[in-house]
Amino acid sequence: MGEQAQLLPGTLDLLILKAVSLGPLHGYGALLRIEQISGKALLVEQGALYPALFRLVRQGLLKASWGTSENNRRAKFYELTAAGKRRLRQEAEDWKRLVAAMTSVLGAEPEEA
Amino acid sequence: MRFAAYLKSAGENLFGRSRADYELHEELAQHIRARAEVLRTSGLSDAEAERRARIEFGSTEKFKEECREERGGSWLETFWSDLRFGLRMLRKNPGFTVIAIFTIALGIGANTAVFSAMNTVLLRSLPLPHPEQLVHLILPNNQPAGAWNTGDGDTSFSEPVFEELRKQKEAFSDLMAYLPLSESKAAVRLDDEPEEAEVDMVSGNFFSGLGVRFARGQGFTMDDELRHTQVAVVSYSYWKARLAGNPGAVGRTIYVKSVPFTVIGVSGDGFFGLEPGFSTDIWIPLQNREDLNPWGNPPTINTLYGSPKWWCIKLIGRLQPGITKAQAMAKLDPVFQRAALIGLGTLDPKAPKPLLALRDAKGIEGADSVYDQPIKILMAMVGLVLAIACGNVAMLLVARNAARQREFSLRMTLGAGRRRILVQLLAESLLPVVSGGLLGWIFARVSSEALAAWSGMEVPFSLDENVLLFTLLISVACAVAFGVAPLRSAMRAPSGLGVKSANLGGNSERKGRWAGRLVIAGQMCLCLMLLVGAGLLVRSLRRYETLPLGLRPDGVLVFGTSPMSARTDQEKYVFYEKLLDRMRAVPGVESATVVENRPGSGWSNNNTFAIDGATPNGSFKEVGMRANDVGPDFFHVLGIPILLGREISDADCRQHLKVAVVNETLTKRFFPKGDPLGHMIGGEKPGEMSTIIGVAADSKYTRVGEEPIPMVYFNYSAGGSYSTVGSISDMHVELHTTGDPEALVPSVRAVLKELDPNVPMQKPMTQRAQFDESYSEARLFARLAMFFGIIAILLVATGLYGTLAYRVSKRTPEIGVRMAMGAQRVQVLRMVLRESLVITGIAVLVGLPLAFGGAQLMRSMLFGVVPGDCASFAGAVVGITLVVLVSSLIPARRAASVDPMVALRYE
């Protein structure tokens, strides 16, 4: 395993929304997809995923339904709702703005007098 | 959308719980299986893959719990399960539950009952629309000099003042007048049996201006006032009690002082009239008949419409909407200042100027000045009781939860959040508090009725929404206090520790013990304050009870009369002479007399009489005198010793001789040389004077607590203290009996009825009971304070006993070791007792100055006892020490009887 970054607080929800936006997923699938699209750079504690999924369902951003997994097991699949799509767009933009701002702050050179 | 998602999630959670839990379990299991498959493909054995997958996932139970908390409605669900858990815990400890509930019920109930009294007397608005607009008109400076007063000097106005003020429409939308028909109750007859009732005569706008609702019929109109119509309104409670709630009551006739009135209405439930502390039974429009003169006044002196000098009308106004009291005063005062002079001419410039003021119609009119402080002090006392009760319950909870620390740390280790435990503690404390509060409410309902009866209030202490709110507030405060008190010890439980060992950290144990000692010391402090207060009040009551009255109150029966058939002095005299003759003939009556003001009833005639034609100069305090008009044999009947000369005889009365007896104090003050016999007293003109024929020993007149004041007893049949003809009032009859005075009431009633069927026996009672009534507040306060003191003692004793017993049981091994090492039983006994005595000593040292400060606030409630009364303080200290000794002795003896062998083996 290479360098793995700790998740910033509050970013897990955004990651899940993004992962699920690429297609309905069950919990383990979401974990794998986050690992995959982050190039294994982000580490998600396995159990902590589920409370977050439940929270997003309660907030109406995800909906859950039982289906059959790739190896023919019953599994609970999550997909984005319309509100979830809006939220993802919004948060992604916020995040980009924040990153841009942080980058420019951290990239500033000391002004030589 | 979002709300719908929440509802769906909450619905699944609350109603499909087992399925939801199963699915949650399934989902996590599926995750672990999927992970294990991935690990297997990387070459691990089945068992190893499974194990690794589980380790990587972490604690499934913890995450399950977190998931459940993320579901909608989870707080409701956890709260519900906590409540059920709390209920189970309480069922498992029935002793604890019962004690906690009863302690809380006692504390809350006592507080609610006393608060309901405070609410009724001081806070409650009249049960009328827009009560905030209603104001009583008062005279802070009393009536102007030269006015005739009624005894209610600061609330009575003259008829011209009323007429002028009611014309001022900018301040009041309505100004209502009301006057009692009699000083106490008036004779009323429904059918054959005469009885007494509280009757007020009122202005035509009385009901409409106040906005009184009617259960039946209607109120008066201005026309009724102007034409003095003979119609009446009866109160709801009178209608229920005396007319059996009969709807046909409207239209029937009530005889008030033998004048027929037609009932036209029944007032709505809950309206008791405006007379302070009493409920008015019947209202009639203002009357100008001389036999219906207000205040029971004989019409020969003053009448409502004929005497502008007579200040006799009580007023209540309804402010115009949006007008403040200050704005209203600006409009009213000039009118008042002008009208006040009508009938009085000019005012003495040196005398204080007449002042008008407005007072919110709240609580019971006039009662606030009398009861304000006592009720606040009672409130403080029950507050102390509640604090002590709370201390006990808190200690119980802390002790019980200390024993549960293992449980808490186990639960925290298994993933319970701190918030979850807090909620659980709150839920557990809520149950006893809610049931205790309910029980306390029932307790308060019963006791407030008793309290009202005890204090002689005719108006019930209503448990209205104010009181309900108060009870709810203190209950919630209790619940939070009990929930939070054990929280600290619960939170202190380090997770993991509880699983490893049952042993508790010695340090936290010591801290807990200190907190416990502090609570006990605090309780003792409060208890000491209560006991000192109770002691002072009880000693005041003892002073009242043992104070010599200067007369013989036992064996004397007294009752009031009002002979309606007799109008003139001569008719009245004949009536009373006949009455006395008949009474003296009743078997069991030793002697009989009549008197204008019943001793011990609070009523008196106050005046400054001229001696030998010259009125002494000075303030009332220096030269004021009181008078009573008495019949023959008065001093003999009441057992007041005659020191000099003789008393007023039958012959004096038959001949209407102007004779008087004075008391010792008057003799000492105005006849310093000695013999007052033969001197004249009364008015300044010859026809108004009476010859002093005797000197009587001082005796109590208005009440037990009074100081001796110069006193004149006039012959009632010769003008009395009014010194004019036509002045025989309604007299009270005094009978000295040989047996039980109360037993004579039926035969006396029969004789009276024979004499005149319209004359009821008014307030028959023994003279002893009448004097006892004059300090009924003192008795009430002393009894209540004693009751609170006893509750406090019981609470402190049970709290201390419980704590010590618990501690001794925990220290049994230690005591065993000590005894094995040679400690004597006495030493063990002393060890346990010493701790409680040290706590007591500290509590007493802190509590004494506090109690001393508190006692200063009670000064106005004390009689013949100083606030620093040594006996009360000593009694309280001894009392609390005894309680401590008794409640410590049992656990101490148990400690001393520990068998070292058994104790050590147990360890």
mmCIF file of C-alpha atoms in Angstrom, chain B residues 187 257-258 291 560-568 571-573 575-576 579 728-731 752 755-756 758-760 762:
data_model
loop_
_atom_site.group_PDB
_atom_site.id
_atom_site.type_symbol
_atom_site.label_atom_id
_atom_site.label_comp_id
_atom_site.label_asym_id
_atom_site.label_seq_id
_atom_site.Cartn_x
_atom_site.Cartn_y
_atom_site.Cartn_z
ATOM 1 C CA ALA B 187 -80.247 38.077 58.531
ATOM 2 C CA LYS B 257 -83.621 41.736 56.981
ATOM 3 C CA SER B 258 -87.297 40.832 56.468
ATOM 4 C CA ASP B 291 -83.848 49.281 57.711
ATOM 5 C CA GLY B 560 -75.381 38.039 67.321
ATOM 6 C CA THR B 561 -78.909 39.318 66.747
ATOM 7 C CA SER B 562 -80.567 41.857 64.506
ATOM 8 C CA PRO B 563 -84.163 42.582 65.492
ATOM 9 C CA MET B 564 -85.704 43.839 62.248
ATOM 10 C CA SER B 565 -89.097 44.390 63.798
ATOM 11 C CA ALA B 566 -87.658 46.849 66.320
ATOM 12 C CA ARG B 567 -86.855 50.237 64.802
ATOM 13 C CA THR B 568 -86.683 52.837 67.543
ATOM 14 C CA GLU B 571 -88.533 49.115 70.662
ATOM 15 C CA LYS B 572 -85.020 47.749 70.604
ATOM 16 C CA TYR B 573 -84.586 48.161 74.317
ATOM 17 C CA PHE B 575 -86.770 43.578 72.560
ATOM 18 C CA TYR B 576 -83.447 43.069 74.336
ATOM 19 C CA LEU B 579 -84.728 38.572 75.306
ATOM 20 C CA ILE B 728 -78.968 51.115 69.999
ATOM 21 C CA SER B 729 -77.193 48.891 67.490
ATOM 22 C CA ASP B 730 -77.712 45.240 66.760
ATOM 23 C CA MET B 731 -76.404 43.649 69.949
ATOM 24 C CA LEU B 752 -85.156 33.237 70.030
ATOM 25 C CA LEU B 755 -89.459 35.803 70.340
ATOM 26 C CA ASP B 756 -89.129 36.755 66.654
ATOM 27 C CA ASN B 758 -87.068 36.615 61.603
ATOM 28 C CA VAL B 759 -84.091 36.788 63.956
ATOM 29 C CA PRO B 760 -81.381 34.204 63.326
ATOM 30 C CA GLN B 762 -75.688 34.853 64.248
#
